[in-house]
PDB file of C-alpha atoms in Angstrom:
ATOM      1  CA  MET A   1     122.576 101.700 110.352  1.00 72.00           C
ATOM      2  CA  ASP A   2     120.619  99.396 108.046  1.00 85.00           C
ATOM      3  CA  TYR A   3     117.706  98.315 110.249  1.00 89.00           C
ATOM      4  CA  LYS A   4     116.298  96.096 107.524  1.00 94.00           C
ATOM      5  CA  ALA A   5     119.575  94.166 107.638  1.00 95.00           C
ATOM      6  CA  GLN A   6     119.284  93.895 111.439  1.00 94.00           C
ATOM      7  CA  VAL A   7     115.744  92.510 111.206  1.00 96.00           C
ATOM      8  CA  THR A   8     116.815  90.187 108.389  1.00 96.00           C
ATOM      9  CA  ASN A   9     119.569  88.735 110.588  1.00 95.00           C
ATOM     10  CA  SER A  10     117.127  88.307 113.487  1.00 96.00           C
ATOM     11  CA  ILE A  11     114.802  86.258 111.276  1.00 96.00           C
ATOM     12  CA  LEU A  12     117.629  84.223 109.749  1.00 95.00           C
ATOM     13  CA  SER A  13     118.868  83.346 113.239  1.00 95.00           C
ATOM     14  CA  VAL A  14     115.686  81.317 113.891  1.00 94.00           C
ATOM     15  CA  LEU A  15     115.501  79.702 110.455  1.00 93.00           C
ATOM     16  CA  ASN A  16     117.410  76.711 109.142  1.00 88.00           C
ATOM     17  CA  ASP A  17     118.320  77.897 105.673  1.00 85.00           C
ATOM     18  CA  GLU A  18     114.650  77.892 104.612  1.00 88.00           C
ATOM     19  CA  MET A  19     115.215  81.330 103.062  1.00 90.00           C
ATOM     20  CA  SER A  20     118.256  83.281 101.920  1.00 92.00           C
ATOM     21  CA  SER A  21     119.271  86.622 103.376  1.00 94.00           C
ATOM     22  CA  ALA A  22     118.278  88.364 100.138  1.00 95.00           C
ATOM     23  CA  GLU A  23     114.824  86.734 100.166  1.00 94.00           C
ATOM     24  CA  VAL A  24     114.107  87.762 103.757  1.00 94.00           C
ATOM     25  CA  TYR A  25     115.365  91.303 103.162  1.00 96.00           C
ATOM     26  CA  GLU A  26     113.202  91.647 100.051  1.00 95.00           C
ATOM     27  CA  LYS A  27     110.038  90.483 101.818  1.00 94.00           C
ATOM     28  CA  LEU A  28     110.277  92.934 104.728  1.00 96.00           C
ATOM     29  CA  GLU A  29     107.468  95.481 104.662  1.00 95.00           C
ATOM     30  CA  LYS A  30     106.727  98.822 106.265  1.00 95.00           C
ATOM     31  CA  PRO A  31     103.474  98.465 108.256  1.00 94.00           C
ATOM     32  CA  LYS A  32     100.579 100.773 107.424  1.00 92.00           C
ATOM     33  CA  THR A  33     100.521 102.236 110.952  1.00 92.00           C
ATOM     34  CA  LEU A  34     103.140 102.746 113.680  1.00 90.00           C
ATOM     35  CA  GLN A  35     100.945 100.689 116.008  1.00 91.00           C
ATOM     36  CA  MET A  36     101.935  97.676 113.904  1.00 94.00           C
ATOM     37  CA  GLY A  37     105.670  98.303 114.266  1.00 95.00           C
ATOM     38  CA  ASP A  38     108.485  99.711 112.160  1.00 96.00           C
ATOM     39  CA  LEU A  39     109.120  96.651 109.982  1.00 97.00           C
ATOM     40  CA  ALA A  40     107.090  93.503 109.366  1.00 97.00           C
ATOM     41  CA  PHE A  41     107.835  90.069 107.947  1.00 96.00           C
ATOM     42  CA  PRO A  42     105.008  88.073 106.281  1.00 96.00           C
ATOM     43  CA  ALA A  43     105.079  84.553 107.738  1.00 95.00           C
ATOM     44  CA  PHE A  44     102.811  83.175 105.015  1.00 92.00           C
ATOM     45  CA  SER A  45     105.898  83.143 102.766  1.00 90.00           C
ATOM     46  CA  LEU A  46     107.068  80.178 104.907  1.00 93.00           C
ATOM     47  CA  ALA A  47     103.765  78.283 104.917  1.00 92.00           C
ATOM     48  CA  LYS A  48     104.818  75.808 102.219  1.00 89.00           C
ATOM     49  CA  VAL A  49     108.135  75.159 103.955  1.00 88.00           C
ATOM     50  CA  PHE A  50     106.777  74.507 107.454  1.00 91.00           C
ATOM     51  CA  HIS A  51     103.381  73.149 106.356  1.00 91.00           C
ATOM     52  CA  LYS A  52     101.684  75.205 109.048  1.00 94.00           C
ATOM     53  CA  ALA A  53      99.260  78.109 109.231  1.00 95.00           C
ATOM     54  CA  PRO A  54     101.062  81.460 108.806  1.00 95.00           C
ATOM     55  CA  ASN A  55      99.828  82.814 112.164  1.00 95.00           C
ATOM     56  CA  GLN A  56     101.221  79.712 113.923  1.00 96.00           C
ATOM     57  CA  ILE A  57     104.569  80.141 112.159  1.00 95.00           C
ATOM     58  CA  ALA A  58     104.673  83.805 113.224  1.00 96.00           C
ATOM     59  CA  GLU A  59     104.044  82.929 116.879  1.00 96.00           C
ATOM     60  CA  GLU A  60     106.680  80.171 116.903  1.00 95.00           C
ATOM     61  CA  LEU A  61     109.349  82.355 115.319  1.00 96.00           C
ATOM     62  CA  VAL A  62     108.637  85.292 117.655  1.00 97.00           C
ATOM     63  CA  ALA A  63     109.162  82.969 120.640  1.00 96.00           C
ATOM     64  CA  LYS A  64     112.675  82.175 119.351  1.00 96.00           C
ATOM     65  CA  ILE A  65     113.826  85.641 118.259  1.00 96.00           C
ATOM     66  CA  ASP A  66     116.275  87.475 120.522  1.00 94.00           C
ATOM     67  CA  GLN A  67     114.427  90.704 121.312  1.00 94.00           C
ATOM     68  CA  THR A  68     117.149  92.503 123.278  1.00 92.00           C
ATOM     69  CA  SER A  69     117.853  94.853 120.348  1.00 90.00           C
ATOM     70  CA  TYR A  70     114.196  95.815 119.968  1.00 95.00           C
ATOM     71  CA  GLU A  71     111.491  97.548 121.932  1.00 95.00           C
ATOM     72  CA  LYS A  72     109.450  94.436 121.223  1.00 96.00           C
ATOM     73  CA  VAL A  73     108.714  91.807 118.586  1.00 97.00           C
ATOM     74  CA  GLU A  74     105.198  90.444 118.292  1.00 97.00           C
ATOM     75  CA  ALA A  75     103.101  88.163 116.116  1.00 96.00           C
ATOM     76  CA  LYS A  76     100.044  89.801 114.636  1.00 94.00           C
ATOM     77  CA  GLY A  77      98.101  87.426 112.440  1.00 94.00           C
ATOM     78  CA  ALA A  78     100.408  86.210 109.691  1.00 94.00           C
ATOM     79  CA  TYR A  79     102.978  88.946 110.355  1.00 96.00           C
ATOM     80  CA  ILE A  80     105.969  89.291 112.651  1.00 97.00           C
ATOM     81  CA  ASN A  81     106.091  92.946 113.673  1.00 97.00           C
ATOM     82  CA  PHE A  82     109.381  94.490 114.807  1.00 97.00           C
ATOM     83  CA  PHE A  83     109.360  97.616 116.984  1.00 97.00           C
ATOM     84  CA  LEU A  84     112.746  99.353 116.988  1.00 94.00           C
ATOM     85  CA  ASP A  85     114.269 100.554 120.241  1.00 93.00           C
ATOM     86  CA  LYS A  86     113.554 104.275 119.843  1.00 91.00           C
ATOM     87  CA  GLY A  87     116.234 105.325 122.349  1.00 91.00           C
ATOM     88  CA  ASN A  88     119.028 103.449 120.581  1.00 88.00           C
ATOM     89  CA  PHE A  89     117.615 104.453 117.205  1.00 88.00           C
ATOM     90  CA  SER A  90     117.658 108.167 118.135  1.00 92.00           C
ATOM     91  CA  ASN A  91     121.193 107.982 119.550  1.00 92.00           C
ATOM     92  CA  GLU A  92     122.530 106.273 116.443  1.00 90.00           C
ATOM     93  CA  ILE A  93     120.863 108.762 114.109  1.00 91.00           C
ATOM     94  CA  LEU A  94     122.131 111.772 116.079  1.00 94.00           C
ATOM     95  CA  ASN A  95     125.652 110.360 116.171  1.00 94.00           C
ATOM     96  CA  GLU A  96     125.539 109.797 112.409  1.00 91.00           C
ATOM     97  CA  VAL A  97     124.318 113.365 111.845  1.00 94.00           C
ATOM     98  CA  LEU A  98     127.079 114.821 114.035  1.00 96.00           C
ATOM     99  CA  GLU A  99     129.726 112.666 112.390  1.00 94.00           C
ATOM    100  CA  GLU A 100     128.685 113.190 108.761  1.00 93.00           C
ATOM    101  CA  GLY A 101     127.506 116.792 109.042  1.00 93.00           C
ATOM    102  CA  ALA A 102     126.159 118.250 105.793  1.00 90.00           C
ATOM    103  CA  ALA A 103     126.832 114.953 104.000  1.00 91.00           C
ATOM    104  CA  TYR A 104     124.308 113.064 106.176  1.00 91.00           C
ATOM    105  CA  GLY A 105     121.803 111.159 104.081  1.00 89.00           C
ATOM    106  CA  GLN A 106     123.575 111.912 100.809  1.00 93.00           C
ATOM    107  CA  ASN A 107     123.378 109.243  98.116  1.00 95.00           C
ATOM    108  CA  ASP A 108     123.622 108.797  94.354  1.00 95.00           C
ATOM    109  CA  ASN A 109     120.200 107.281  93.707  1.00 95.00           C
ATOM    110  CA  GLY A 110     119.504 109.886  91.036  1.00 96.00           C
ATOM    111  CA  LYS A 111     122.645 109.014  89.063  1.00 95.00           C
ATOM    112  CA  GLY A 112     122.893 112.603  87.817  1.00 95.00           C
ATOM    113  CA  GLY A 113     119.469 112.622  86.188  1.00 97.00           C
ATOM    114  CA  ASN A 114     118.041 116.032  85.255  1.00 98.00           C
ATOM    115  CA  VAL A 115     114.975 117.294  87.133  1.00 98.00           C
ATOM    116  CA  PRO A 116     113.506 120.641  85.947  1.00 97.00           C
ATOM    117  CA  ILE A 117     111.886 122.779  88.649  1.00 98.00           C
ATOM    118  CA  ASP A 118     109.544 125.614  87.657  1.00 96.00           C
ATOM    119  CA  MET A 119     109.815 128.018  90.602  1.00 97.00           C
ATOM    120  CA  SER A 120     109.310 131.630  91.674  1.00 98.00           C
ATOM    121  CA  SER A 121     108.273 132.928  88.210  1.00 97.00           C
ATOM    122  CA  PRO A 122     107.187 136.496  89.071  1.00 97.00           C
ATOM    123  CA  ASN A 123     105.716 138.895  86.536  1.00 97.00           C
ATOM    124  CA  ILE A 124     107.945 141.581  85.071  1.00 96.00           C
ATOM    125  CA  ALA A 125     107.138 145.122  86.238  1.00 97.00           C
ATOM    126  CA  LYS A 126     105.103 143.829  89.187  1.00 97.00           C
ATOM    127  CA  PRO A 127     106.022 143.124  92.826  1.00 96.00           C
ATOM    128  CA  ILE A 128     106.943 139.608  93.910  1.00 95.00           C
ATOM    129  CA  SER A 129     103.887 138.222  95.706  1.00 94.00           C
ATOM    130  CA  MET A 130     103.697 135.842  98.662  1.00 95.00           C
ATOM    131  CA  GLY A 131     102.776 133.131  96.167  1.00 95.00           C
ATOM    132  CA  HIS A 132     105.992 133.741  94.247  1.00 96.00           C
ATOM    133  CA  LEU A 133     108.035 133.746  97.463  1.00 96.00           C
ATOM    134  CA  ARG A 134     106.409 130.495  98.538  1.00 97.00           C
ATOM    135  CA  SER A 135     107.288 128.699  95.308  1.00 97.00           C
ATOM    136  CA  THR A 136     110.799 130.194  95.458  1.00 98.00           C
ATOM    137  CA  VAL A 137     111.499 128.728  98.885  1.00 98.00           C
ATOM    138  CA  ILE A 138     109.759 125.406  98.215  1.00 98.00           C
ATOM    139  CA  GLY A 139     111.479 125.009  94.840  1.00 98.00           C
ATOM    140  CA  ASN A 140     114.885 125.764  96.340  1.00 98.00           C
ATOM    141  CA  SER A 141     114.294 123.238  99.131  1.00 98.00           C
ATOM    142  CA  ILE A 142     113.271 120.566  96.623  1.00 98.00           C
ATOM    143  CA  ALA A 143     116.419 121.311  94.593  1.00 98.00           C
ATOM    144  CA  LYS A 144     118.625 120.821  97.659  1.00 96.00           C
ATOM    145  CA  ILE A 145     116.921 117.513  98.467  1.00 96.00           C
ATOM    146  CA  LEU A 146     117.405 116.368  94.867  1.00 98.00           C
ATOM    147  CA  VAL A 147     121.118 117.232  94.975  1.00 97.00           C
ATOM    148  CA  LYS A 148     121.519 115.170  98.154  1.00 96.00           C
ATOM    149  CA  ASN A 149     119.889 112.250  96.352  1.00 97.00           C
ATOM    150  CA  GLY A 150     122.192 112.386  93.358  1.00 97.00           C
ATOM    151  CA  TYR A 151     119.994 114.297  90.912  1.00 98.00           C
ATOM    152  CA  HIS A 152     120.813 117.378  88.854  1.00 98.00           C
ATOM    153  CA  PRO A 153     118.018 119.915  89.427  1.00 98.00           C
ATOM    154  CA  ILE A 154     117.510 122.645  86.839  1.00 98.00           C
ATOM    155  CA  LYS A 155     115.962 125.643  88.591  1.00 98.00           C
ATOM    156  CA  ASP A 156     113.926 127.597  86.043  1.00 97.00           C
ATOM    157  CA  ASN A 157     112.611 131.029  86.962  1.00 97.00           C
ATOM    158  CA  HIS A 158     109.916 131.104  84.265  1.00 96.00           C
ATOM    159  CA  LEU A 159     109.263 134.847  84.171  1.00 96.00           C
ATOM    160  CA  GLY A 160     105.954 136.358  83.158  1.00 96.00           C
ATOM    161  CA  ASP A 161     107.601 138.664  80.637  1.00 96.00           C
ATOM    162  CA  TRP A 162     105.244 138.702  77.666  1.00 96.00           C
ATOM    163  CA  GLY A 163     101.666 139.587  76.824  1.00 94.00           C
ATOM    164  CA  THR A 164      99.351 142.440  75.923  1.00 94.00           C
ATOM    165  CA  GLN A 165      99.985 144.098  79.297  1.00 96.00           C
ATOM    166  CA  PHE A 166     103.347 145.241  77.960  1.00 97.00           C
ATOM    167  CA  GLY A 167     101.615 147.185  75.225  1.00 97.00           C
ATOM    168  CA  LYS A 168      99.697 149.019  77.973  1.00 98.00           C
ATOM    169  CA  LEU A 169     102.827 149.544  80.075  1.00 98.00           C
ATOM    170  CA  ILE A 170     104.836 150.953  77.174  1.00 98.00           C
ATOM    171  CA  VAL A 171     102.012 153.360  76.288  1.00 98.00           C
ATOM    172  CA  ALA A 172     101.725 154.407  79.945  1.00 98.00           C
ATOM    173  CA  TYR A 173     105.466 154.986  80.252  1.00 98.00           C
ATOM    174  CA  LYS A 174     105.591 157.096  77.109  1.00 97.00           C
ATOM    175  CA  LYS A 175     102.701 159.266  78.315  1.00 97.00           C
ATOM    176  CA  TRP A 176     103.387 159.597  82.053  1.00 97.00           C
ATOM    177  CA  GLY A 177     106.699 157.885  82.784  1.00 96.00           C
ATOM    178  CA  ASN A 178     110.063 159.211  83.828  1.00 93.00           C
ATOM    179  CA  GLU A 179     113.393 157.427  83.349  1.00 96.00           C
ATOM    180  CA  GLU A 180     114.936 158.678  86.599  1.00 96.00           C
ATOM    181  CA  ASP A 181     111.930 157.555  88.638  1.00 96.00           C
ATOM    182  CA  VAL A 182     112.133 154.076  87.152  1.00 97.00           C
ATOM    183  CA  LYS A 183     115.851 153.874  87.923  1.00 96.00           C
ATOM    184  CA  LYS A 184     115.238 154.872  91.564  1.00 95.00           C
ATOM    185  CA  ASP A 185     112.308 152.541  92.221  1.00 96.00           C
ATOM    186  CA  PRO A 186     111.593 150.327  89.209  1.00 97.00           C
ATOM    187  CA  ILE A 187     108.769 148.088  90.376  1.00 97.00           C
ATOM    188  CA  ASN A 188     106.652 150.614  92.252  1.00 97.00           C
ATOM    189  CA  ASN A 189     106.854 153.200  89.491  1.00 97.00           C
ATOM    190  CA  LEU A 190     106.147 150.726  86.687  1.00 98.00           C
ATOM    191  CA  VAL A 191     103.116 149.515  88.644  1.00 97.00           C
ATOM    192  CA  LYS A 192     102.042 153.139  89.121  1.00 97.00           C
ATOM    193  CA  TYR A 193     102.152 153.736  85.352  1.00 97.00           C
ATOM    194  CA  TYR A 194     100.208 150.548  84.658  1.00 97.00           C
ATOM    195  CA  VAL A 195      97.520 151.475  87.206  1.00 97.00           C
ATOM    196  CA  LYS A 196      97.248 154.971  85.719  1.00 97.00           C
ATOM    197  CA  PHE A 197      96.712 153.441  82.270  1.00 97.00           C
ATOM    198  CA  HIS A 198      93.644 151.570  83.530  1.00 96.00           C
ATOM    199  CA  GLN A 199      92.350 154.658  85.330  1.00 97.00           C
ATOM    200  CA  GLU A 200      92.670 156.771  82.190  1.00 96.00           C
ATOM    201  CA  ASP A 201      91.296 153.966  80.036  1.00 93.00           C
ATOM    202  CA  LYS A 202      87.881 154.358  81.695  1.00 93.00           C
ATOM    203  CA  GLU A 203      87.569 157.862  80.247  1.00 93.00           C
ATOM    204  CA  HIS A 204      89.652 157.250  77.123  1.00 95.00           C
ATOM    205  CA  PRO A 205      88.901 153.756  75.737  1.00 93.00           C
ATOM    206  CA  GLU A 206      90.967 154.572  72.659  1.00 95.00           C
ATOM    207  CA  LEU A 207      93.999 153.840  74.858  1.00 96.00           C
ATOM    208  CA  ASP A 208      93.207 150.137  74.474  1.00 95.00           C
ATOM    209  CA  ASP A 209      93.588 150.396  70.710  1.00 95.00           C
ATOM    210  CA  GLU A 210      96.883 152.218  71.163  1.00 97.00           C
ATOM    211  CA  ALA A 211      98.106 149.515  73.558  1.00 97.00           C
ATOM    212  CA  ARG A 212      97.150 146.735  71.145  1.00 96.00           C
ATOM    213  CA  GLU A 213      98.989 148.483  68.333  1.00 97.00           C
ATOM    214  CA  THR A 214     102.021 148.983  70.578  1.00 97.00           C
ATOM    215  CA  PHE A 215     102.133 145.320  71.547  1.00 96.00           C
ATOM    216  CA  LYS A 216     101.842 144.400  67.874  1.00 96.00           C
ATOM    217  CA  LYS A 217     104.916 146.532  67.223  1.00 97.00           C
ATOM    218  CA  LEU A 218     106.695 144.742  70.060  1.00 96.00           C
ATOM    219  CA  GLU A 219     105.826 141.369  68.550  1.00 94.00           C
ATOM    220  CA  GLU A 220     107.134 142.551  65.183  1.00 94.00           C
ATOM    221  CA  GLY A 221     110.440 143.627  66.746  1.00 94.00           C
ATOM    222  CA  ASN A 222     110.045 147.405  66.499  1.00 96.00           C
ATOM    223  CA  GLU A 223     113.258 148.911  67.896  1.00 97.00           C
ATOM    224  CA  GLU A 224     111.734 151.407  70.356  1.00 97.00           C
ATOM    225  CA  GLU A 225     109.197 148.987  71.837  1.00 97.00           C
ATOM    226  CA  VAL A 226     111.768 146.190  72.135  1.00 97.00           C
ATOM    227  CA  PHE A 227     114.222 148.559  73.843  1.00 98.00           C
ATOM    228  CA  LEU A 228     111.664 149.593  76.471  1.00 98.00           C
ATOM    229  CA  TRP A 229     110.505 146.009  77.035  1.00 98.00           C
ATOM    230  CA  LYS A 230     114.094 144.833  77.563  1.00 97.00           C
ATOM    231  CA  TRP A 231     114.716 147.710  79.938  1.00 98.00           C
ATOM    232  CA  PHE A 232     111.596 146.957  81.986  1.00 98.00           C
ATOM    233  CA  ARG A 233     112.697 143.324  82.163  1.00 97.00           C
ATOM    234  CA  LYS A 234     116.249 144.254  83.175  1.00 97.00           C
ATOM    235  CA  VAL A 235     115.327 146.639  85.994  1.00 98.00           C
ATOM    236  CA  SER A 236     112.652 144.234  87.257  1.00 97.00           C
ATOM    237  CA  LEU A 237     115.168 141.384  87.431  1.00 97.00           C
ATOM    238  CA  GLU A 238     117.621 143.608  89.278  1.00 97.00           C
ATOM    239  CA  SER A 239     114.930 144.283  91.889  1.00 97.00           C
ATOM    240  CA  PHE A 240     113.964 140.609  92.125  1.00 97.00           C
ATOM    241  CA  ASN A 241     117.595 139.547  92.517  1.00 97.00           C
ATOM    242  CA  LYS A 242     117.960 141.667  95.650  1.00 97.00           C
ATOM    243  CA  ILE A 243     115.272 139.513  97.244  1.00 97.00           C
ATOM    244  CA  TYR A 244     116.738 136.267  95.892  1.00 98.00           C
ATOM    245  CA  GLU A 245     120.139 137.255  97.280  1.00 98.00           C
ATOM    246  CA  LYS A 246     118.667 137.701 100.758  1.00 97.00           C
ATOM    247  CA  LEU A 247     117.036 134.283 100.472  1.00 97.00           C
ATOM    248  CA  GLY A 248     120.241 132.680  99.208  1.00 97.00           C
ATOM    249  CA  VAL A 249     118.480 131.449  96.073  1.00 98.00           C
ATOM    250  CA  THR A 250     119.987 131.205  92.595  1.00 97.00           C
ATOM    251  CA  PHE A 251     118.579 129.933  89.292  1.00 98.00           C
ATOM    252  CA  ASP A 252     119.944 128.021  86.331  1.00 97.00           C
ATOM    253  CA  THR A 253     117.769 129.816  83.808  1.00 96.00           C
ATOM    254  CA  TYR A 254     115.473 132.834  83.592  1.00 94.00           C
ATOM    255  CA  ASN A 255     113.780 131.741  80.377  1.00 91.00           C
ATOM    256  CA  GLY A 256     110.393 133.416  80.513  1.00 91.00           C
ATOM    257  CA  GLU A 257     107.408 133.368  78.205  1.00 92.00           C
ATOM    258  CA  ALA A 258     109.143 135.584  75.643  1.00 92.00           C
ATOM    259  CA  PHE A 259     111.923 133.011  75.189  1.00 91.00           C
ATOM    260  CA  TYR A 260     109.496 130.712  73.396  1.00 89.00           C
ATOM    261  CA  ASN A 261     108.099 133.247  70.918  1.00 85.00           C
ATOM    262  CA  ASP A 262     110.250 132.092  68.002  1.00 86.00           C
ATOM    263  CA  LYS A 263     109.828 128.440  68.958  1.00 88.00           C
ATOM    264  CA  MET A 264     106.031 128.237  68.913  1.00 85.00           C
ATOM    265  CA  ASP A 265     105.686 127.457  65.210  1.00 86.00           C
ATOM    266  CA  GLU A 266     108.073 124.528  65.482  1.00 90.00           C
ATOM    267  CA  GLY A 267     106.232 123.193  68.535  1.00 88.00           C
ATOM    268  CA  ILE A 268     102.858 123.485  66.824  1.00 89.00           C
ATOM    269  CA  GLN A 269     104.198 121.691  63.754  1.00 90.00           C
ATOM    270  CA  ILE A 270     105.459 118.804  65.900  1.00 93.00           C
ATOM    271  CA  LEU A 271     101.997 118.462  67.459  1.00 92.00           C
ATOM    272  CA  LYS A 272     100.403 118.530  64.003  1.00 90.00           C
ATOM    273  CA  ASP A 273     102.789 115.892  62.667  1.00 91.00           C
ATOM    274  CA  LYS A 274     101.959 113.615  65.587  1.00 93.00           C
ATOM    275  CA  GLY A 275      98.220 114.112  65.076  1.00 91.00           C
ATOM    276  CA  LEU A 276      97.761 115.599  68.540  1.00 92.00           C
ATOM    277  CA  LEU A 277      95.867 118.748  67.510  1.00 91.00           C
ATOM    278  CA  GLN A 278      92.167 119.094  66.924  1.00 90.00           C
ATOM    279  CA  GLU A 279      89.999 122.110  66.203  1.00 87.00           C
ATOM    280  CA  SER A 280      87.700 123.427  68.914  1.00 88.00           C
ATOM    281  CA  GLN A 281      85.709 126.657  68.576  1.00 86.00           C
ATOM    282  CA  GLY A 282      88.053 127.925  65.892  1.00 82.00           C
ATOM    283  CA  ALA A 283      91.226 127.139  67.834  1.00 83.00           C
ATOM    284  CA  GLN A 284      93.751 124.297  67.694  1.00 85.00           C
ATOM    285  CA  VAL A 285      93.866 122.402  70.996  1.00 90.00           C
ATOM    286  CA  VAL A 286      95.783 119.364  72.230  1.00 89.00           C
TER     287      VAL A 286
END
């Protein structure tokens, strides 16, 4: 039910064409606190018509309004405050919910507009954390709300799938890894290799140089490094998807950090052309 329309009709019933239905409806406000009612009408908008003080107008109109459909209607300063009958309100809402089911509250306010949602976004070769689970559930809930309001959400699982850590992981796998172990338990074993790299690195700092060189090869598209990186990404996603399936969550895109590697130069050039870059400590910043 449109309660603003109900209140509008109540006000119009005690006026003599001083305002139109559209004008009254437009001027209705939601009070700042529940103690001031559910909807309020500013009587000062009628001051020029009645040539009276707004608070006096409010009191006179309240005395004429039929209050049987409300918990109460009261004048508070220059405002007429309407308190909805909570019992009737609750019954009507529950009946609407039962009648409309999953379609309750649905509308087309969004008119199909796109709304990107960056959600979940775990790191490849690492367990999904509580933080990732939280953003997964919240993002999925927001997407459902957007759909009900006529929007087109785009759920982006922006994976952490690039960076120097993959140079370390590839080195660790080559030295201590085992393909069958990774197939059986991808995440835990990949984490184990990564942890071992850092343990060994304390005694063998030259491993850092090897990892940097390995990541450089990955950036340059070296076949072996790219193959391992893609495999780590694939088995990690397979593990993540088991969790997403239990949660009933799907995504529209899994474009992670690596997706933008070949697009960075173009993006930087656009920023340069628009004069949005400036140098700071030897780096270009926006």
